[in-house]
Coordinates of N, CA and C in Angstrom, one line a residue:
X1 N 61.8 44.7 4.9 CA 60.3 45.5 4.3 C 59.1 45.4 3.5
X2 N 57.6 45.2 3.8 CA 57.3 45.3 2.7 C 57.2 46.8 2.3
X3 N 56.7 47.2 1.1 CA 57.4 48.7 0.4 C 55.5 48.6 0.0
X4 N 55.1 47.8 -0.3 CA 54.1 47.8 -1.0 C 52.7 47.6 0.7
X5 N 51.4 48.9 -0.5 CA 50.5 48.4 1.2 C 49.6 48.6 0.4
X6 N 47.9 47.7 0.9 CA 46.7 48.4 0.1 C 46.1 49.1 1.0
X7 N 45.2 50.1 0.9 CA 44.4 51.0 1.4 C 42.8 50.4 1.2
X8 N 41.9 49.7 2.6 CA 41.2 48.9 2.5 C 39.9 50.0 2.9
X9 N 39.3 50.5 2.4 CA 37.9 51.2 3.2 C 36.8 50.3 3.2
X10 N 35.9 49.8 3.9 CA 35.4 48.7 4.0 C 33.9 48.9 4.7
X11 N 33.0 48.3 4.5 CA 31.6 48.3 5.7 C 31.5 46.9 6.1
X12 N 30.8 46.9 6.7 CA 30.2 45.7 7.8 C 29.6 45.8 8.0
X13 N 28.3 44.2 8.2 CA 27.4 44.4 9.0 C 26.7 45.3 9.9
X14 N 25.6 45.2 10.1 CA 25.1 46.3 11.7 C 25.5 46.5 12.9
X15 N 26.3 47.9 12.7 CA 26.5 47.4 14.0 C 27.8 46.8 14.3
X16 N 28.3 46.0 13.5 CA 29.7 45.1 14.4 C 30.6 45.8 14.2
X17 N 31.0 46.9 13.9 CA 32.2 47.7 13.6 C 32.5 48.8 14.8
X18 N 31.2 48.4 15.8 CA 31.0 49.3 16.7 C 31.1 47.8 18.1
X19 N 30.1 47.1 17.6 CA 30.3 45.9 18.4 C 31.5 44.8 19.2
X20 N 31.7 44.3 17.4 CA 32.7 43.7 17.3 C 34.4 43.8 16.5
X21 N 34.7 44.9 17.1 CA 35.9 45.3 16.1 C 37.0 44.4 16.3
X22 N 37.0 43.6 17.6 CA 38.6 43.2 17.1 C 37.7 41.3 16.1
X23 N 36.9 41.4 15.5 CA 36.5 40.2 14.8 C 36.9 41.1 13.4
X24 N 37.3 42.5 12.9 CA 36.4 43.1 12.1 C 38.6 42.8 11.8
X25 N 39.2 43.0 12.4 CA 40.9 43.6 12.6 C 41.4 41.9 12.3
X26 N 40.7 40.9 12.8 CA 40.9 38.9 13.1 C 41.7 38.6 11.6
X27 N 39.9 39.5 10.9 CA 39.4 39.2 9.5 C 41.1 38.8 8.4
X28 N 41.2 40.7 9.2 CA 41.8 41.3 7.5 C 43.3 40.3 8.0
X29 N 43.6 40.5 9.1 CA 45.1 40.1 9.5 C 44.9 38.6 8.9
X30 N 44.1 37.3 8.9 CA 43.6 35.8 8.3 C 44.1 36.5 7.3
X31 N 43.1 37.2 6.2 CA 44.0 37.3 4.5 C 44.9 37.5 4.1
X32 N 45.7 39.2 5.1 CA 46.9 38.8 4.7 C 47.8 38.1 4.6
X33 N 47.6 37.0 6.0 CA 48.8 35.7 6.3 C 48.1 35.4 4.9
X34 N 47.1 34.5 5.6 CA 47.0 33.5 4.5 C 46.9 33.6 2.7
X35 N 47.6 35.2 2.6 CA 48.5 35.3 0.7 C 49.3 36.2 0.8
X36 N 50.4 36.0 2.0 CA 51.4 36.5 1.9 C 51.7 37.8 2.4
X37 N 50.9 38.4 3.0 CA 51.2 39.4 2.8 C 50.9 39.5 4.8
X38 N 51.4 40.8 5.3 CA 50.7 40.7 7.1 C 49.6 42.5 7.2
X39 N 49.0 42.6 8.2 CA 48.7 43.1 9.0 C 49.2 44.2 8.9
X40 N 48.5 45.8 8.8 CA 49.6 47.3 9.3 C 48.8 47.5 10.4
X41 N 47.4 47.8 10.0 CA 46.7 48.2 11.2 C 45.2 48.5 10.8
X42 N 44.5 47.6 11.4 CA 42.6 48.0 11.5 C 42.3 49.2 11.8
X43 N 41.4 50.1 11.5 CA 40.5 51.2 12.4 C 39.0 51.5 12.5
X44 N 38.6 51.2 13.1 CA 37.5 51.8 12.5 C 36.6 53.5 13.1
X45 N 35.6 54.0 11.8 CA 34.7 55.0 12.3 C 34.6 56.2 13.4
X46 N 35.0 57.3 13.4 CA 34.7 57.9 15.2 C 32.6 57.8 15.4
X47 N 32.5 57.2 15.3 CA 30.8 56.8 15.5 C 30.3 57.2 14.3
X48 N 30.3 57.3 13.5 CA 30.2 57.7 11.8 C 30.4 59.8 11.2
X49 N 31.5 59.5 12.4 CA 31.9 61.3 11.7 C 32.9 60.5 10.5
X50 N 33.0 61.8 9.3 CA 33.3 60.9 7.6 C 33.5 60.2 8.0
X51 N 33.1 59.1 8.5 CA 32.0 58.0 7.4 C 30.5 57.5 7.8
X52 N 30.6 56.8 7.0 CA 29.0 55.6 7.7 C 29.3 54.8 9.1
X53 N 28.3 54.8 10.1 CA 28.9 53.8 11.3 C 29.1 52.5 10.9
X54 N 29.0 51.9 9.8 CA 29.4 50.8 9.4 C 30.5 50.2 8.5
X55 N 31.1 51.4 8.7 CA 32.2 51.6 8.0 C 33.8 51.2 8.6
X56 N 35.3 51.2 8.6 CA 36.5 51.4 9.1 C 37.4 51.5 8.0
X57 N 38.9 51.3 7.9 CA 39.4 51.3 6.9 C 41.2 49.9 7.9
X58 N 41.3 50.1 6.1 CA 42.3 48.5 6.9 C 43.8 48.6 6.0
X59 N 44.8 48.9 6.5 CA 45.6 48.7 5.8 C 47.1 47.4 6.0
X60 N 47.6 46.7 4.5 CA 47.6 45.6 4.4 C 49.3 45.9 3.9
X61 N 49.8 45.8 4.5 CA 51.3 46.1 3.4 C 52.5 44.3 2.4
X62 N 52.7 44.0 1.2 CA 52.4 43.4 1.0 C 54.5 43.2 0.0
X63 N 54.4 41.2 -0.4 CA 55.6 42.1 -0.8 C 56.4 42.8 -1.4
X64 N 55.6 42.9 -2.8 CA 55.3 43.2 -3.9 C 53.9 43.5 -4.6
X65 N 53.7 44.4 -5.7 CA 52.3 44.6 -5.8 C 52.0 43.7 -6.4
X66 N 52.0 42.7 -7.0 CA 51.3 41.4 -7.6 C 51.5 40.7 -6.6
X67 N 51.7 40.5 -5.7 CA 50.7 39.9 -4.4 C 49.4 40.5 -3.7
X68 N 49.7 41.5 -3.6 CA 48.4 43.3 -2.9 C 47.3 42.9 -3.6
X69 N 48.0 42.7 -5.5 CA 46.1 42.6 -6.1 C 45.7 40.6 -6.2
X70 N 46.8 39.7 -6.2 CA 45.9 38.8 -6.5 C 44.9 38.5 -5.2
X71 N 45.3 39.0 -4.0 CA 44.7 38.7 -2.7 C 43.5 39.1 -3.0
X72 N 42.4 38.1 -2.5 CA 41.0 37.5 -2.6 C 40.0 39.4 -1.7
X73 N 39.4 40.1 -2.4 CA 38.5 40.8 -1.3 C 38.1 40.3 0.0
X74 N 38.0 40.8 1.1 CA 37.8 40.8 2.2 C 36.3 39.9 2.3
X75 N 36.0 39.1 3.5 CA 34.6 38.8 3.4 C 34.2 38.4 4.4
X76 N 33.4 37.0 4.2 CA 32.4 37.0 5.5 C 32.2 37.9 6.5
X77 N 32.8 39.3 7.5 CA 32.0 39.9 8.0 C 32.0 40.8 7.7
X78 N 32.9 41.5 6.6 CA 32.6 42.8 5.7 C 31.9 42.0 3.9
X79 N 31.5 43.5 4.1 CA 30.2 42.7 3.1 C 29.8 44.3 1.9
X80 N 31.1 45.1 1.8 CA 31.9 46.3 0.7 C 33.6 46.3 0.9
X81 N 33.4 46.2 -0.2 CA 35.3 47.4 0.3 C 35.7 48.3 -1.2
X82 N 36.0 49.3 -1.1 CA 37.2 50.0 -1.9 C 38.2 50.0 -1.4
X83 N 39.6 49.9 -2.9 CA 40.3 50.0 -2.0 C 41.7 50.2 -3.5
X84 N 42.8 51.1 -2.6 CA 43.8 51.4 -3.3 C 45.0 49.9 -3.0
X85 N 46.3 50.5 -4.2 CA 47.2 49.7 -4.0 C 48.5 50.6 -4.3
X86 N 49.2 51.0 -3.1 CA 50.1 52.0 -2.7 C 51.8 51.5 -2.4
X87 N 52.3 52.8 -2.1 CA 54.0 52.0 -2.4 C 54.0 53.2 -1.2
X88 N 54.8 53.1 0.0 CA 55.6 53.1 1.0 C 56.9 53.9 0.5
X89 N 56.7 55.4 0.2 CA 57.4 56.7 0.3 C 58.8 57.1 1.2
X90 N 58.4 58.2 2.0 CA 59.5 59.1 3.0 C 58.6 58.0 4.2
X91 N 57.7 57.9 4.7 CA 57.5 56.9 5.9 C 56.5 55.9 5.0
X92 N 55.6 54.9 5.8 CA 56.9 54.5 6.6 C 58.4 53.9 6.7
X93 N 58.8 54.3 7.6 CA 60.5 53.4 8.0 C 60.1 52.1 7.3
X94 N 59.4 51.3 8.0 CA 59.3 50.2 7.8 C 57.8 49.3 7.8
X95 N 57.9 47.9 8.2 CA 55.6 48.7 8.3 C 55.4 47.2 9.9
X96 N 56.0 47.8 10.9 CA 55.2 47.4 11.9 C 54.6 48.6 12.3
X97 N 52.9 47.7 12.4 CA 52.2 48.3 12.9 C 52.0 50.1 14.1
X98 N 51.8 50.7 13.8 CA 51.4 52.1 14.6 C 51.0 50.7 15.8
X99 N 51.8 51.6 17.1 CA 51.2 51.4 18.4 C 50.7 52.6 19.0
X100 N 50.1 54.0 18.5 CA 49.8 54.8 19.6 C 47.8 55.0 20.1
X101 N 47.9 55.3 20.9 CA 46.5 55.0 21.4 C 46.4 56.9 21.1
X102 N 45.4 56.9 20.7 CA 44.6 58.8 20.0 C 44.6 58.2 18.7
X103 N 43.4 59.7 17.9 CA 42.8 59.7 17.0 C 43.9 59.1 16.3
X104 N 43.4 58.3 14.8 CA 44.0 58.6 13.1 C 43.7 59.0 12.4
X105 N 44.3 60.3 11.5 CA 43.2 61.2 9.7 C 44.3 60.3 9.4
X106 N 43.5 59.7 8.4 CA 44.0 59.2 6.7 C 43.2 60.3 5.9
X107 N 44.8 61.0 5.1 CA 43.5 62.0 4.7 C 44.3 61.7 2.9
X108 N 43.9 62.4 2.3 CA 44.1 62.4 0.7 C 44.2 63.6 -0.1
X109 N 45.5 63.3 -0.3 CA 45.5 64.2 -1.1 C 45.9 64.0 -2.5
X110 N 45.4 65.4 -3.9 CA 45.1 65.3 -5.0 C 45.9 66.2 -5.8
X111 N 47.8 66.0 -6.3 CA 48.6 66.9 -6.3 C 49.1 66.2 -8.0
X112 N 49.4 67.5 -8.9 CA 49.6 67.3 -10.3 C 50.8 66.3 -9.9
X113 N 50.8 65.4 -11.2 CA 51.8 64.7 -10.9 C 54.2 65.4 -10.8
X114 N 53.4 66.5 -11.1 CA 55.0 67.4 -11.5 C 55.0 67.7 -10.8
X115 N 54.1 68.2 -9.8 CA 54.5 68.4 -8.4 C 54.4 68.1 -7.5
X116 N 54.3 66.4 -7.5 CA 54.6 65.8 -6.0 C 56.0 65.3 -5.4
X117 N 56.8 65.9 -6.2 CA 58.0 65.8 -5.4 C 58.5 67.0 -4.5
X118 N 57.6 68.2 -4.6 CA 58.6 69.2 -3.8 C 57.0 69.3 -2.8
X119 N 55.9 68.4 -3.6 CA 54.7 68.6 -2.0 C 55.8 67.0 -0.9
X120 N 56.6 66.8 -1.5 CA 56.7 65.4 -0.3 C 57.3 65.8 -0.1
X121 N 58.6 66.6 -1.0 CA 59.9 67.5 0.0 C 59.4 68.1 1.4
X122 N 58.7 69.4 1.5 CA 57.4 70.1 1.4 C 56.9 69.8 3.0
X123 N 56.3 68.5 2.9 CA 56.1 67.9 4.3 C 56.8 66.6 5.1
X124 N 57.9 66.5 4.1 CA 59.4 65.9 5.0 C 59.3 67.1 6.0
X125 N 60.5 68.8 5.2 CA 60.8 69.1 6.4 C 59.7 70.0 7.4
X126 N 58.4 69.7 7.2 CA 57.5 70.2 8.2 C 57.0 69.5 9.2
X127 N 57.4 67.9 9.5 CA 56.4 67.4 10.4 C 58.0 67.2 11.1
X128 N 59.1 67.5 11.3 CA 59.9 67.3 13.0 C 59.4 68.2 13.5
X129 N 59.7 69.3 13.1 CA 58.6 71.0 14.2 C 57.2 70.6 14.8
X130 N 56.3 69.7 13.4 CA 55.3 69.8 14.1 C 54.9 68.4 15.2
X131 N 55.7 67.1 14.8 CA 56.0 66.0 16.1 C 56.1 67.1 17.5
X132 N 57.0 67.4 17.3 CA 58.0 68.4 18.3 C 57.4 69.6 19.3
X133 N 56.2 69.4 18.1 CA 55.8 70.9 19.1 C 54.4 70.5 19.5
X134 N 54.2 69.1 18.5 CA 52.1 69.2 19.2 C 52.4 67.6 19.4
X135 N 51.4 67.4 20.2 CA 51.3 65.5 20.0 C 50.8 64.4 19.0
X136 N 51.4 64.8 18.9 CA 51.2 63.7 16.9 C 52.3 63.5 17.0
X137 N 52.1 61.8 15.9 CA 53.7 60.6 14.7 C 52.2 61.0 13.5
X138 N 53.5 61.3 13.0 CA 53.3 61.2 10.9 C 53.4 58.9 10.9
X139 N 52.4 58.2 11.0 CA 53.5 57.1 10.1 C 54.0 57.0 9.5
X140 N 52.9 57.6 7.9 CA 53.0 57.0 6.4 C 52.5 58.2 5.9
X141 N 53.4 57.9 4.4 CA 52.7 58.9 3.6 C 53.2 57.9 2.6
X142 N 51.8 57.1 1.7 CA 51.8 56.6 0.7 C 51.7 56.8 -0.8
X143 N 52.2 56.2 -1.6 CA 51.5 57.0 -3.4 C 50.4 56.2 -3.6
X144 N 49.6 56.2 -4.5 CA 48.8 55.5 -5.1 C 49.6 55.2 -6.2
X145 N 49.2 53.7 -6.0 CA 50.4 53.4 -7.8 C 48.9 53.1 -8.7
X146 N 47.8 53.1 -8.0 CA 46.6 53.2 -9.5 C 45.8 54.1 -9.5
X147 N 46.8 55.5 -9.6 CA 46.2 57.3 -10.0 C 47.9 57.5 -11.0
X148 N 47.5 57.5 -12.1 CA 48.8 58.0 -13.5 C 48.6 59.0 -13.5
X149 N 50.2 59.7 -14.6 CA 50.3 61.1 -14.4 C 50.0 61.4 -15.8
X150 N 48.9 62.7 -15.5 CA 49.5 64.0 -15.8 C 49.2 63.7 -13.8
X151 N 48.3 62.9 -13.4 CA 47.6 63.3 -11.8 C 48.9 62.2 -10.5
X152 N 48.8 62.3 -9.2 CA 48.6 61.7 -8.1 C 47.8 62.2 -7.1
X153 N 47.4 60.7 -6.4 CA 46.7 60.9 -5.2 C 48.6 60.3 -3.9
X154 N 47.7 60.6 -3.3 CA 49.1 59.9 -1.8 C 47.7 60.3 -0.2
X155 N 47.8 59.4 0.0 CA 47.5 59.3 1.7 C 48.5 59.5 2.8
X156 N 48.4 60.2 3.8 CA 48.8 60.5 4.6 C 47.6 59.8 5.9
X157 N 48.6 59.2 6.9 CA 48.2 58.9 7.7 C 48.9 59.7 8.9
X158 N 48.5 60.3 9.8 CA 48.3 61.1 11.1 C 48.0 60.0 12.3
X159 N 48.3 60.5 13.6 CA 48.0 60.0 14.9 C 48.5 61.3 15.6
X160 N 47.3 61.7 16.4 CA 46.7 63.1 17.3 C 46.3 62.9 18.3
X161 N 46.9 63.3 19.3 CA 45.9 62.9 21.0 C 44.5 62.6 21.5
X162 N 44.7 63.4 20.2 CA 42.6 63.5 20.1 C 42.6 65.3 19.5
X163 N 40.7 64.6 19.0 CA 41.1 66.0 18.1 C 41.4 67.6 18.3
X164 N 41.2 68.0 19.4 CA 41.7 69.1 20.1 C 43.2 69.2 19.2
X165 N 44.0 68.3 19.4 CA 45.5 68.5 19.1 C 45.0 68.3 17.5
X166 N 44.1 67.7 17.2 CA 44.4 68.7 15.3 C 43.3 69.4 14.7
X167 N 43.0 70.3 15.8 CA 42.2 71.3 15.3 C 43.4 72.5 15.8
X168 N 44.4 72.5 16.8 CA 44.9 73.2 17.2 C 46.9 73.0 16.1
X169 N 46.8 72.1 15.1 CA 48.2 71.6 14.6 C 47.7 72.3 13.3
X170 N 46.7 73.0 12.7 CA 45.8 73.4 11.5 C 46.9 75.0 11.2
X171 N 47.5 74.7 10.0 CA 48.5 75.8 9.5 C 47.3 77.1 9.7
X172 N 45.8 77.3 9.0 CA 45.6 78.2 8.9 C 44.6 79.0 10.6
X173 N 45.2 77.9 10.9 CA 44.0 78.2 12.9 C 44.4 79.2 13.5
X174 N 45.9 79.9 13.5 CA 46.5 80.7 14.3 C 47.3 79.6 15.5
X175 N 48.1 79.1 15.0 CA 48.9 77.9 15.7 C 49.8 78.7 16.6
X176 N 50.0 77.6 16.9 CA 51.3 78.6 18.2 C 52.8 78.9 17.7
X177 N 53.1 80.2 17.7 CA 54.6 80.3 17.2 C 55.1 79.5 16.9
X178 N 56.0 78.2 18.3 CA 56.4 77.5 17.8 C 56.5 76.4 17.0
X179 N 55.3 76.7 16.3 CA 54.7 75.8 15.2 C 55.1 76.7 14.4
X180 N 55.6 77.7 14.4 CA 55.9 78.2 12.7 C 56.2 78.1 11.5
X181 N 58.0 77.2 11.7 CA 58.1 76.2 11.0 C 57.2 75.4 10.0
X182 N 56.5 74.5 11.0 CA 55.7 73.6 10.0 C 54.8 74.3 9.2
X183 N 54.4 74.6 9.8 CA 53.1 75.6 9.7 C 53.3 76.3 8.1
X184 N 54.3 77.3 8.4 CA 55.6 77.8 6.6 C 55.2 77.0 5.4
X185 N 55.8 75.3 5.8 CA 55.6 74.5 4.7 C 54.3 73.7 4.7
X186 N 53.6 74.3 5.5 CA 51.8 73.1 5.0 C 51.2 74.4 4.4
X187 N 51.7 75.8 5.3 CA 50.6 76.8 3.5 C 51.0 76.8 2.6
X188 N 52.5 76.8 2.2 CA 53.1 76.1 0.9 C 52.7 75.8 0.4
X189 N 52.5 74.2 0.7 CA 52.6 72.8 0.0 C 50.6 73.2 -0.2
X190 N 50.0 73.9 -0.1 CA 48.9 73.9 0.0 C 48.6 74.1 -1.3
X191 N 48.8 75.3 -2.1 CA 49.2 75.8 -2.9 C 49.2 74.6 -4.5
X192 N 49.7 73.6 -3.8 CA 50.7 72.5 -4.9 C 48.7 71.2 -4.7
X193 N 48.1 71.7 -3.8 CA 46.5 70.6 -3.6 C 46.2 71.3 -4.3
X194 N 45.3 70.5 -5.3 CA 43.8 70.7 -5.9 C 42.7 70.2 -5.3
X195 N 42.8 68.8 -4.1 CA 41.9 68.5 -3.8 C 42.4 67.7 -2.5
X196 N 41.4 67.7 -1.7 CA 41.9 66.6 0.0 C 40.9 66.4 0.6
X197 N 40.5 65.3 1.6 CA 39.7 64.8 1.9 C 40.2 64.1 3.0
X198 N 40.0 64.4 5.0 CA 40.3 63.2 5.9 C 39.1 62.4 6.1
X199 N 39.1 61.5 6.6 CA 38.6 60.4 7.7 C 39.6 60.1 9.1
X200 N 38.2 60.8 10.3 CA 39.4 60.2 11.6 C 39.0 59.2 11.7
X201 N 39.2 58.4 12.8 CA 39.2 56.7 12.7 C 39.7 56.9 14.0
X202 N 39.6 55.8 15.0 CA 40.1 55.2 16.2 C 41.2 54.0 15.9
X203 N 42.1 53.6 15.9 CA 42.5 52.0 15.6 C 42.1 50.9 16.7
X204 N 42.0 49.9 16.1 CA 41.2 48.3 16.4 C 42.8 48.0 17.1
X205 N 43.0 47.7 18.2 CA 44.3 47.3 18.8 C 44.1 45.2 18.8

């Protein structure tokens, strides 16, 4: 299994993401394959919700950090991009691409490096209950290699059945009693988070 991943927030030409998403996926797949990696997944924005109309996110997997950093910037249909090199932590368990239909939310967390392990442990403890109660799959929990102590940046990738599931599964939104275990862990976890931002997306299969 590849343990190193690259997060790439990309921008394409006008309406390309909306009109020809398979071409975006194919470009990232070829870039990874030509340079010793593999495509983990490719996503498009939800018609400008959280990102601009012509943006999306691609995740590629690599055998090591050096290979990820050597890969050329995406070109052809991609007009701009910004990347983070990351390492897999407690999820994903493998580098197989997620294949669930639904809404995928990429959420970045800024956490002091000294608090990262308890932050990780609380997340891991919460997810089984959350996945049991809601139509949710926690796909990945990557830690950025581009941010050094005393800071840390972590990317959580979660698939929801739809946006109503996302809303129902918020700890601050009077969630169902069956999810109390998860919500307690999330409530405690938020005390460690210094900043957070989320981007809802749709998969490009």
